XYZ file of C-alpha atoms in Angstrom:
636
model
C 63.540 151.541 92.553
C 63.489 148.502 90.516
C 66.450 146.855 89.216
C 66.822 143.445 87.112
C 69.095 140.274 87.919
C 69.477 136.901 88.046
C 67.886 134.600 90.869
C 69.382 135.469 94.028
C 71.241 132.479 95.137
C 74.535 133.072 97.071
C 77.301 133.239 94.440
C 80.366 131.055 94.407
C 84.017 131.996 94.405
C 86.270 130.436 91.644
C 88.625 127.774 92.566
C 91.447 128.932 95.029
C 94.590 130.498 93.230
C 96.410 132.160 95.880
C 100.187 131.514 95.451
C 100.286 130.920 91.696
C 101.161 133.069 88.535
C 98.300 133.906 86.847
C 98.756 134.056 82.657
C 95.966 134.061 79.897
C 96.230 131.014 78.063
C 97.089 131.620 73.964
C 94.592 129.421 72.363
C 91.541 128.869 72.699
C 90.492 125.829 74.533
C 89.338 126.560 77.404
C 85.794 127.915 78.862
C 85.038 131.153 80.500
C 85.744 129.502 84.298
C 89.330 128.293 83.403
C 90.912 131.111 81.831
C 93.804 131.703 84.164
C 95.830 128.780 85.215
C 98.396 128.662 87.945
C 102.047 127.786 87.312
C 103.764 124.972 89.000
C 106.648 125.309 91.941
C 106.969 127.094 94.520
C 105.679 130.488 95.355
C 106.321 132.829 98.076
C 103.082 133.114 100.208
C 101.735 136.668 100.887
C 102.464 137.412 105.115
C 99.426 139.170 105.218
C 96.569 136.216 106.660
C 93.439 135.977 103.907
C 89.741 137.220 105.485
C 88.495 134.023 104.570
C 91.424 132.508 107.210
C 89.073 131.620 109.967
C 87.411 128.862 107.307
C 90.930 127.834 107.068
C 92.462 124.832 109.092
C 95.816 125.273 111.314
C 98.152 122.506 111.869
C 96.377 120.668 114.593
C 93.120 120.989 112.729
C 94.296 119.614 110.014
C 95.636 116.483 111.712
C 92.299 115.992 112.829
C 90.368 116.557 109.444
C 93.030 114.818 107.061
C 94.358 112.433 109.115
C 91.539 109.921 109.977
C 91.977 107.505 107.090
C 96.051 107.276 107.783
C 94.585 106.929 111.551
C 92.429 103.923 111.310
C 94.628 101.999 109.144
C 96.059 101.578 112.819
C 92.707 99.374 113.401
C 92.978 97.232 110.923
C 96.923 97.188 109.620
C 97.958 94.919 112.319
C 95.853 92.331 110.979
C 98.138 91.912 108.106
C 102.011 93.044 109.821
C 101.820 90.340 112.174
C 105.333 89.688 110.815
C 107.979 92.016 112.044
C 109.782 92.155 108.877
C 106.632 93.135 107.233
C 105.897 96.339 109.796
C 109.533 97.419 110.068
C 109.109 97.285 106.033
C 106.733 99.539 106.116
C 107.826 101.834 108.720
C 110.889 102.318 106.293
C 108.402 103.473 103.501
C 106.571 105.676 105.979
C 109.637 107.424 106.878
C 110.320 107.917 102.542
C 106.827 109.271 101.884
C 106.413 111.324 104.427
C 109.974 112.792 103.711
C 108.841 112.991 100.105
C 105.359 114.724 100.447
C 107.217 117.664 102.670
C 109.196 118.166 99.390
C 105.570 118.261 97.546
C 103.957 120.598 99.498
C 106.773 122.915 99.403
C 106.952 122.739 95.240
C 103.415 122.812 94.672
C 101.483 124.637 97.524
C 98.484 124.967 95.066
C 97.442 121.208 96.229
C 96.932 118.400 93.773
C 99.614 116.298 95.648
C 100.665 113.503 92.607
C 98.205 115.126 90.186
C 99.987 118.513 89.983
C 103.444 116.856 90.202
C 102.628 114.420 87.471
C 101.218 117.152 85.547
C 104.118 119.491 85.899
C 106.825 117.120 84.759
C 105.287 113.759 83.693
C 102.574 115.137 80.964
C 98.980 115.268 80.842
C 97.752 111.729 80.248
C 100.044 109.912 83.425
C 99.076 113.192 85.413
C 95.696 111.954 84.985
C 96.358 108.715 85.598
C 97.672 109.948 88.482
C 94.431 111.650 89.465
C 92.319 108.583 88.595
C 94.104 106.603 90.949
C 93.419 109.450 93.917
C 89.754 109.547 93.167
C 89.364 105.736 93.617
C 91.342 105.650 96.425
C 89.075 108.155 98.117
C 86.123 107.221 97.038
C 86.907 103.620 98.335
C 88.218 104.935 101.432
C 84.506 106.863 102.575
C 82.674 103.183 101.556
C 84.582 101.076 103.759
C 85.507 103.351 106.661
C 81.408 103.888 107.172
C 81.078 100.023 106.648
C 83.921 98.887 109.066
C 82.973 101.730 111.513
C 79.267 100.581 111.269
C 80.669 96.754 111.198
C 82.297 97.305 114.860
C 79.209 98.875 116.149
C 77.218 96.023 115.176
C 79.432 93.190 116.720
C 78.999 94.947 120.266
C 75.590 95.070 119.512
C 74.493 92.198 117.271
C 70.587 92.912 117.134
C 71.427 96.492 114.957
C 73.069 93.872 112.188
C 70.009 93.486 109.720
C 69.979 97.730 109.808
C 73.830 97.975 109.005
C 72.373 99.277 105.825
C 70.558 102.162 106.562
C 72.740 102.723 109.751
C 76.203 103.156 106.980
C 73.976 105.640 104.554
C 72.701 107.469 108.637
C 76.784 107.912 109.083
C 77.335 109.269 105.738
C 74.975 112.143 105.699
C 76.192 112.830 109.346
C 79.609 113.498 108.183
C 78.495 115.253 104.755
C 76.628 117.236 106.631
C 79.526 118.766 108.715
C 81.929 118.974 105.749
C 79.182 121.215 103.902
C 79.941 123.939 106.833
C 83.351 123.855 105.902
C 86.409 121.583 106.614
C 87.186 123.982 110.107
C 83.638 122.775 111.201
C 84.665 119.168 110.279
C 88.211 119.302 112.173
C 86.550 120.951 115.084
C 83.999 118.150 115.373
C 86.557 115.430 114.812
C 89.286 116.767 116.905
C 88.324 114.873 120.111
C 87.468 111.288 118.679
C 91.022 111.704 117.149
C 92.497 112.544 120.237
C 91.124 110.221 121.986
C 91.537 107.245 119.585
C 95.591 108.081 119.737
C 95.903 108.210 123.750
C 94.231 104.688 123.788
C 96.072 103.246 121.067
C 99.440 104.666 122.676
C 98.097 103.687 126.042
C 97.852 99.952 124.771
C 101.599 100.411 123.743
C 103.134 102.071 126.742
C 101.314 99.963 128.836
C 101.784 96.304 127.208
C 105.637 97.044 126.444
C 105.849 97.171 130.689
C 104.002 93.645 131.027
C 106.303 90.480 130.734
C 102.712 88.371 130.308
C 99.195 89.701 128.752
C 96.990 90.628 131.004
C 93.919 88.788 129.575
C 93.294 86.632 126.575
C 89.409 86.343 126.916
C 89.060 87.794 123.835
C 90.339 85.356 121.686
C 89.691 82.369 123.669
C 87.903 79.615 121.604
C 88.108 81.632 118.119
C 90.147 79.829 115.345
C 93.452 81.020 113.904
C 93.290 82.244 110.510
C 96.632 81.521 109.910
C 97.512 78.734 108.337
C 99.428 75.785 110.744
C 103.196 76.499 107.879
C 103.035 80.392 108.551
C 104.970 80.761 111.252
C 107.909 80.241 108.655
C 109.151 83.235 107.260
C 108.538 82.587 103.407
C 109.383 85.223 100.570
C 105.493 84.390 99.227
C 104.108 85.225 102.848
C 106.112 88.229 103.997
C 105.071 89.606 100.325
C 101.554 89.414 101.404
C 101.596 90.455 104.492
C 103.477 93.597 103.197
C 101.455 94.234 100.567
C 98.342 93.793 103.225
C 99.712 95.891 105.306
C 100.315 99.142 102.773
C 96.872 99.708 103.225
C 98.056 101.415 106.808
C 99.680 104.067 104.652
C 96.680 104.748 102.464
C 95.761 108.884 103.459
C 99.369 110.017 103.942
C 98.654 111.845 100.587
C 95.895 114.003 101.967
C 97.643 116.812 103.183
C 99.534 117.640 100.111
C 96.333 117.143 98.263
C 94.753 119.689 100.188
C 97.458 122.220 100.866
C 95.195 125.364 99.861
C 92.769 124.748 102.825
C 95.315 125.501 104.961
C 96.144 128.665 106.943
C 98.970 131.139 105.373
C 101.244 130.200 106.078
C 99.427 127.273 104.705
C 103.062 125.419 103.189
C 104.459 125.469 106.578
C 101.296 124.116 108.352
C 101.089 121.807 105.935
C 104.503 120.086 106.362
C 104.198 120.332 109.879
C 101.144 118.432 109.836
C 102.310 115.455 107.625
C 105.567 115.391 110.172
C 102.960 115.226 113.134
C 100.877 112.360 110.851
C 103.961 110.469 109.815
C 105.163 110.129 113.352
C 102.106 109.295 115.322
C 101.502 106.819 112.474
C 104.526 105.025 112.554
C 105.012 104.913 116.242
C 101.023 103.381 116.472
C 102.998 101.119 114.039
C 105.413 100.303 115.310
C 104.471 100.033 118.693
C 101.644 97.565 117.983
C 103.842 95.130 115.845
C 106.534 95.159 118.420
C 103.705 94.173 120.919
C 102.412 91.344 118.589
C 105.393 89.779 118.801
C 106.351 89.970 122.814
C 102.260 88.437 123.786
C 102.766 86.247 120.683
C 99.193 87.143 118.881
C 97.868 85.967 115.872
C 94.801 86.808 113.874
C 91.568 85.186 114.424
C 88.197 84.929 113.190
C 86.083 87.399 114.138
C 88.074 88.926 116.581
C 90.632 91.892 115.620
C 93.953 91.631 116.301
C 94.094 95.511 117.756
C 91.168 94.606 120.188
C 93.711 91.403 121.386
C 96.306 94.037 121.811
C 93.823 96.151 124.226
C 93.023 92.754 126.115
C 96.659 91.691 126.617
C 98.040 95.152 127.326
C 94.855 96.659 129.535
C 92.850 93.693 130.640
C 89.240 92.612 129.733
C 88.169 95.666 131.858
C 86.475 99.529 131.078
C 89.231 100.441 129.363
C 89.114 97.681 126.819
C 86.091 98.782 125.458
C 87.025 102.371 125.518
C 89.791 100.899 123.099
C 86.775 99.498 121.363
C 84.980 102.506 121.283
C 87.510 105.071 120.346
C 87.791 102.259 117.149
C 84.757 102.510 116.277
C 84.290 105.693 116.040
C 87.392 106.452 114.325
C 86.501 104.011 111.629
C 83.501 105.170 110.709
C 84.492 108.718 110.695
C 87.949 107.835 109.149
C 85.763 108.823 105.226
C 86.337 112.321 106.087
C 89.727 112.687 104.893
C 88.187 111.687 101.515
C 86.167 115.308 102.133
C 89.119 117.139 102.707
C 90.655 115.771 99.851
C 88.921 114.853 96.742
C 86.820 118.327 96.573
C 90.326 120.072 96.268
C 91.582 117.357 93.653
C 88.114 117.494 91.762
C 88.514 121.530 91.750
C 91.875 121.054 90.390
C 90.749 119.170 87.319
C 87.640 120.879 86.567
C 90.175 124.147 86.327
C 91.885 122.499 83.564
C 88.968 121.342 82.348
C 88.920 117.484 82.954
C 85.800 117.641 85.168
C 82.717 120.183 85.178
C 83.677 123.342 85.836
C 80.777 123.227 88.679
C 83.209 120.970 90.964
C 85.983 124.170 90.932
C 83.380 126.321 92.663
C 83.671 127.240 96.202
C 80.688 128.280 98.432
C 81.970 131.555 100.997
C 82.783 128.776 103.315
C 85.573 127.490 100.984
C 83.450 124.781 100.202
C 84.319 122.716 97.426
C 79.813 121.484 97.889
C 79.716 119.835 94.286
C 82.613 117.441 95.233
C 81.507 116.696 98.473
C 78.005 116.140 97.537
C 79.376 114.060 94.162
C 81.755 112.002 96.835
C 78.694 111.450 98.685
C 76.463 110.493 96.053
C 78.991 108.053 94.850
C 79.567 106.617 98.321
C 75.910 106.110 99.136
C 75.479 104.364 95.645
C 78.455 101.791 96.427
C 76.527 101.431 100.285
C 73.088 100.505 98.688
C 74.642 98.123 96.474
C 76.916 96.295 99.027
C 73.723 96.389 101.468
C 76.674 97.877 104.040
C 79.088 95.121 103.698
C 81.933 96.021 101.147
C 84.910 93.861 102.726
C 85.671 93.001 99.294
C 86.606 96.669 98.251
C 89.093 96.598 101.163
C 92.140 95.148 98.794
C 91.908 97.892 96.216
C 92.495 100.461 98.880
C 96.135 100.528 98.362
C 96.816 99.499 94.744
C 95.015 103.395 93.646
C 96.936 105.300 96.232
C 100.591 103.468 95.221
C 100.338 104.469 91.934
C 99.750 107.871 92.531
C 102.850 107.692 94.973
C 104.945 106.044 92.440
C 104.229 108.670 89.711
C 105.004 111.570 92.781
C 107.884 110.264 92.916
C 109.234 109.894 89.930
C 107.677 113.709 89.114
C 109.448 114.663 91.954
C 113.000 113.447 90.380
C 112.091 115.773 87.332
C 111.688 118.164 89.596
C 114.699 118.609 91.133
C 116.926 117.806 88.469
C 115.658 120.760 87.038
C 115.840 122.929 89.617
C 118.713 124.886 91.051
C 118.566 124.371 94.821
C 120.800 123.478 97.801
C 120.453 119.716 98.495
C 119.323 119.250 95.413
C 121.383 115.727 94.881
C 119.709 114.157 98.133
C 116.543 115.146 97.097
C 116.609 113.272 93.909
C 117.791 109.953 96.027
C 115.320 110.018 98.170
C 112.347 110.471 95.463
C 114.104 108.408 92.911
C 114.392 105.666 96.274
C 110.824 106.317 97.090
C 109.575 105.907 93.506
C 111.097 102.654 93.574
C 109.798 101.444 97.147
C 106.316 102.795 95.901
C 106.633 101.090 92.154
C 107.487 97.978 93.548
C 104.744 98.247 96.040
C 102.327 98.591 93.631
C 102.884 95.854 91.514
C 103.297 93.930 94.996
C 99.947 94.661 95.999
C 98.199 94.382 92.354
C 99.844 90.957 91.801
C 98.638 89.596 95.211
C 95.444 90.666 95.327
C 94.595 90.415 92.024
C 91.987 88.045 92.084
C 90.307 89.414 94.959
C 89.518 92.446 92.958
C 92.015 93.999 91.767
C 91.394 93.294 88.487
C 88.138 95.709 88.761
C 91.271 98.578 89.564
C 93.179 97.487 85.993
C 90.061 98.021 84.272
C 88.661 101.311 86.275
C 91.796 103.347 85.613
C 92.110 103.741 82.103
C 88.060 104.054 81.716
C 88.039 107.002 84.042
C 91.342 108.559 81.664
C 88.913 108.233 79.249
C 86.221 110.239 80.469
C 88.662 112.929 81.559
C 89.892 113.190 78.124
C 86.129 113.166 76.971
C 85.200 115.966 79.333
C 88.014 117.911 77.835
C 87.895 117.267 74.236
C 83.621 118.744 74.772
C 85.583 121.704 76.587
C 87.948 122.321 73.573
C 84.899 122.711 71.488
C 82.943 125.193 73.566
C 86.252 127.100 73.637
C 86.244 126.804 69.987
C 83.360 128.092 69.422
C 83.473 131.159 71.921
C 86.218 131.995 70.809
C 88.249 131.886 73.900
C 91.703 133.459 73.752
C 91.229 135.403 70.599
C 90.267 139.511 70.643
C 86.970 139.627 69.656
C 85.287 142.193 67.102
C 84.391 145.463 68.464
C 81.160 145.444 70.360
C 78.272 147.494 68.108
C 74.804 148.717 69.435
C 71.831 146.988 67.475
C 68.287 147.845 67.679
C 66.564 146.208 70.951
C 63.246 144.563 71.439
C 61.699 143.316 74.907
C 58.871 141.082 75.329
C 56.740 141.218 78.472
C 54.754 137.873 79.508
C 51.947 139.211 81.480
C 49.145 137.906 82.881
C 46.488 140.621 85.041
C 47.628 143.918 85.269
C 49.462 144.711 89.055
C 52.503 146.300 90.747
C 54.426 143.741 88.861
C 53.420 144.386 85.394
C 53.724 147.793 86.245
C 57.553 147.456 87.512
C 58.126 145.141 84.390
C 57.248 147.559 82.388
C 59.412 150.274 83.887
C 62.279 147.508 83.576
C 61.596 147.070 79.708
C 61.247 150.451 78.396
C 64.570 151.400 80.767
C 66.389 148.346 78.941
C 65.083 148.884 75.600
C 64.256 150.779 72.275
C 60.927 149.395 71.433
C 58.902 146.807 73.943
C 55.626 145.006 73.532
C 53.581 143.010 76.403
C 52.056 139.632 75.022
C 49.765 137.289 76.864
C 48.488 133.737 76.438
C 45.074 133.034 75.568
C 42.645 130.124 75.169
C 39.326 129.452 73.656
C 37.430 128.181 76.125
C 34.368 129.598 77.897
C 35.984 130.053 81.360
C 39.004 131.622 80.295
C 36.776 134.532 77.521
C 36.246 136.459 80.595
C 39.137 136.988 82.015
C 40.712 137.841 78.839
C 38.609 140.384 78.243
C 38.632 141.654 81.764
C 42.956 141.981 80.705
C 42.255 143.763 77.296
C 39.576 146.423 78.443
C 41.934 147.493 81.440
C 44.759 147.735 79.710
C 43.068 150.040 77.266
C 41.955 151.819 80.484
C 45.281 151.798 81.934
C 47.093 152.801 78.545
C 50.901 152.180 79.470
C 52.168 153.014 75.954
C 52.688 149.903 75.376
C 51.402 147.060 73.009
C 49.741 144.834 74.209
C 49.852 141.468 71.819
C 47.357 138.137 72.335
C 48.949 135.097 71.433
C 46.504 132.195 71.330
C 46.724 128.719 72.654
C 44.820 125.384 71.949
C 46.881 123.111 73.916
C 46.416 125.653 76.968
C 50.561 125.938 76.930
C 51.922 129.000 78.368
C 55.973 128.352 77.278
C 55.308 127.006 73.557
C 53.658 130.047 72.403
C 55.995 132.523 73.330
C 59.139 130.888 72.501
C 57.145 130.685 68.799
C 56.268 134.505 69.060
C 59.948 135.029 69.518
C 61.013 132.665 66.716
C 59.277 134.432 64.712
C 59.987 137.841 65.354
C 63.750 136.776 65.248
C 62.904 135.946 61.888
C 61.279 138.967 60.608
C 63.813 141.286 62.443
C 67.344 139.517 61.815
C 69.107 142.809 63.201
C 67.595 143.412 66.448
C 68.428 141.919 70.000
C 65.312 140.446 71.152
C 65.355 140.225 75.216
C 62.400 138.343 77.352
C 61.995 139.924 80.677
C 59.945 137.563 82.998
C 58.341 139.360 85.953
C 57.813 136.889 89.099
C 56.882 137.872 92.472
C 59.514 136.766 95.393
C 57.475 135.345 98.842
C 58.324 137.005 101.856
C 58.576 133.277 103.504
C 60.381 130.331 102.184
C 57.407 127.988 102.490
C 55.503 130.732 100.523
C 56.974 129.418 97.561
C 55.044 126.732 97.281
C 51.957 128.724 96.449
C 53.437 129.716 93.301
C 52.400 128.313 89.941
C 55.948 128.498 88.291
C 54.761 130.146 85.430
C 57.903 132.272 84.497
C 60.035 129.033 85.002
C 58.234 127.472 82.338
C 58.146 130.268 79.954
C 62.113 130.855 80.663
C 62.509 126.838 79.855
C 60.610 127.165 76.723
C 62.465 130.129 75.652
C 65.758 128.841 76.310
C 65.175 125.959 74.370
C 63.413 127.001 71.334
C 65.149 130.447 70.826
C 68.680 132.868 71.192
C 66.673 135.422 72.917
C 68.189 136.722 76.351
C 65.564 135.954 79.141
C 65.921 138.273 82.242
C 63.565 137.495 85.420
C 62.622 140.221 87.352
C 62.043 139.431 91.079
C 59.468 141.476 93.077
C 59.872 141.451 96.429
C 56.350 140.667 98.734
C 58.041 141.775 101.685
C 59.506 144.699 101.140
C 57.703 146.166 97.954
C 60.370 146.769 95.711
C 61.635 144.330 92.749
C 65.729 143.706 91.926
């Protein structure tokens, strides 16, 4: 039996809509991928767990898979808190966010975390300013977590420095690698460095808060302070540095409400428990270590960082220092994979509503968002080549992308309630409308400080990538346009058919073609390339006396070639006939045989690839490719 289809690859699911209302948008502007869209606020979630719940992460997973960028701002946050009022600053902000993002994930379970608030109450162009912001911020985030991962690997072992390079891009397609089998795969593999990273950090707390004295101070002995000799005063200027400094330990408390729909039904409840679970550990790490700064009196200093003085003073210069070390590193350079849990669900988000290419909204059956994580990686690796591994200076935009996307949360979040009817509804709105303002003024905190250490290159970034969202939809609009989308179409009518049979030699696979053709439609005609040249006369006449011999029933037409061109003269034998016949639905069916062995495939010449190229370009024709099977005998 003998059937025809597309290449076999694995389909793709659509982007994730569980949860929403599904309508048909009126109008036409959108593509065939995007014609549902999901409404915003809460829906009830079914009880009833999905088959596809096992590639799904619980709670504890996804602590482990979205919580490694919040995780190692731990390592490097001290460096910049060193002031009390600074950390207990932004312990009080902690506390707002994560109280805020609960409230998010419960209103919009779909994901999207600012974008879909922003979206829902704050219109179209701040909701993508919204999700500009996000896609820096992660995209930043996987550059320097390899880098300062890769960075603490090299200063215990100083001759791997002049290889940081290679070594960052060797850590990237590690971790790309495991998101491609599916964020489950990723948590499971990350679970224990997490674990283990947040029993040594709280071991350095529980530990130093029982010691009157540190325990060792070999670490920083004979490095210089960086501090300069008048900072020990408490200035406005200085405590508005360190603060804004230290908001890059809050970066990646976003995640989980970005990526709510990779979560297990019930996937809003998960969800809130694990941003609870990531808000707490966070600001007790916090906390902890800035309480500690102060009793051993620590201060930063070159080259040495102020969490591995913490592990000195509190543990000693001893074995489990340098599992402190370790547990760092490791975290660090694996900290870029809450970037994969997030972005691909963000990226799937816009391409449904047609900001991005629809490819990013597809899903392999490992609810895999592959485009995004494969674009994320792409994008990473680029920004790793160019920095040669070293991309310190892309550490102060980390938080200036992520606070504006909080502030605009926040202030969606307002909107939100003041239109809703709910219990609590009045507290709710304080505490957002109090966020939005801790976050606002955090921002511009952060952007004015660090301004001219680059983040002037996030002032210019933001709009440009607004602009290329509105670009990508304005092209969709037209497609839509064009289609047709959203309008009842004409009835369909049946129009005389015509399909044209490339062949070659006569075999089992002309044969099955032409079974295919005559099955498919009304009148069909084999043609075959031909060229004037001494050693090709005999094999076609070798083709033309057998098929006279054979006698299908069915033409066979020569179409000569000088430039020895298989594609061009087909795709003008169809040009033509599309001319001469105006009515009729002209259809190329491509016969190919299909290896029995991957590697098999390299001993093909590619011929119907070409001629389906050529024919695609040049003509309206449909093109079906028939694949024969080698192994089993039968084509599909």
């Amino acid at each position: 039996m003998s059937t025809v289809s597309q290449p076999d690859d694995r389909p793709e699911e659509p982007p994730d809509t569980a949860g929403g209302t599904v309508t048909t948008r009126p109008h036409g502007n959108a593509t065939p991928a995007t014609r549902t869209e999901t409404t915003a606020g809460p829906t009830p979630e079914p009880a009833a767990e999905p088959a596809d719940a096992r590639h799904r992460l619980t709670a504890l997973q996804g602590l482990a898979a979205l919580s490694l960028d919040a995780m190692a701002s731990v390592a490097y946050g001290p460096e910049s808190i060193v002031l009390v009022l600074a950390a207990a600053a932004i312990a009080a902000l902690l506390t707002v966010l994560v109280a805020s993002y609960r409230q998010v994930i419960a209103a919009f379970p779909d994901g999207g975390g600012s974008y879909a608030v922003a979206k829902a109450h704050l219109g179209r162009r701040t909701a993508l300013v919204a999700a500009a912001s996000l896609l820096l911020d992660y995209v930043l985030n996987v550059a320097v977590s390899v880098t300062a991962g890769v960075a603490a690997l090299t200063s215990a072992f100083p001759g791997l420095y002049d290889d940081r390079g290679a070594i960052c891009l060797a850590v990237l397609v590690l971790i790309t690698g495991i998101n491609l089998r599916g964020i489950v795969d990723s948590a499971k593999a990350f679970l224990v460095p997490t674990a283990v990273f947040i029993g040594a950090v709280l071991a350095v707390i529980v530990v130093g808060l029982v010691r009157d004295a540190p325990a060792s101070t070999v670490t920083a002995d004979g490095h210089d302070s960086v501090l300069a000799h008048h900072a020990t005063s408490v200035g406005a200027l200085l405590l508005l540095k360190a603060f804004a400094s230290g908001c890059s330990a809050l970066t990646g408390v976003e995640a989980v409400a970005n990526a709510v729909p990779s979560f297990r039904a019930p996937a809003v409840r998960r969800a809130q428990r694990t941003e609870v679970a990531l808000g707490a550990l966070l600001g007790v790490m916090l906390i902890g270590l800035s309480v500690l700064i102060g009793r051993f009196h620590l201060q930063p200093v070159a080259g040495v960082t102020v969490l591995a003085q913490l592990a000195d003073a509190s543990l000693g210069h001893n074995a489990a220092f340098y599992v402190v070390q370790f547990a760092t590193m490791v975290l660090l350079a694996l900290a870029a994979n809450t970037s994969f849990g997030g972005l691909p669900v963000l990226m799937g988000l816009l391409a449904r509503d047609n900001y991005l290419p629809h490819v990013f909204g597809l899903k392999a059956d490992r609810q895999v968002h592959r485009h995004g994580v494969l674009a994320l990686a792409a994008v990473a690796a680029v920004l790793l080549v160019f920095s040669g591994g070293d991309v310190n200076t892309l550490v102060p935009l980390f938080a200036i992308g992520v606070f504006v996307g909080f502030t605009l949360c926040q202030i969606g979040m307002v909107r939100h309630w003041r239109r809703e009817d709910s219990p609590g509804r009045r507290g709710k709105v304080l505490l957002n409308g109090f966020g939005a303002v801790l976050t606002g003024v955090s921002a511009l905190v952060v952007t004015a400080t660090k301004f001219t250490e680059g983040a002037w290159l996030i002032v210019i970034a933001l709009p440009l990538m607004v602009l290329g969202f509105e670009a990508v939809h304005r092209a969709y609009d037209r497609i839509g346009e064009r289609l047709g989308l959203g309008r009842v179409p004409e009835p369909p009518r049946r129009a005389p058919s015509l399909v044209v049979v490339p062949v070659s030699h006569l075999s089992r696979l002309t044969r099955e073609a032409l079974n295919a053709a005559v099955s498919l439609g009304d009148e069909v005609v084999a043609v075959t390339v031909t060229y004037d040249d001494l050693a090709d006369r005999p094999a076609t006449e070798a083709l033309r006396r057998d098929w006279e011999l054979w006698n299908p029933g069915v033409e066979l037409l020569e179409l000569p070639s000088a430039t020895r061109s298989v594609g061009r003269p087909i795709a003008d034998y169809v040009t033509d006939l599309t001319a001469r016949r105006p009515g009729t639905r002209i259809t190329v069916l491509i016969p190919e045989a299909e290896p029995a062995h991957l590697w098999q495939r390299l001993l093909q010449n590619q011929r119907g690839a070409v001629v389906a190229h050529a024919v695609r370009r040049d003509t309206d024709a449909a093109i079906c490719r028939l694949r024969f099977r080698l192994g089993t005998g039968t084509a599909r």
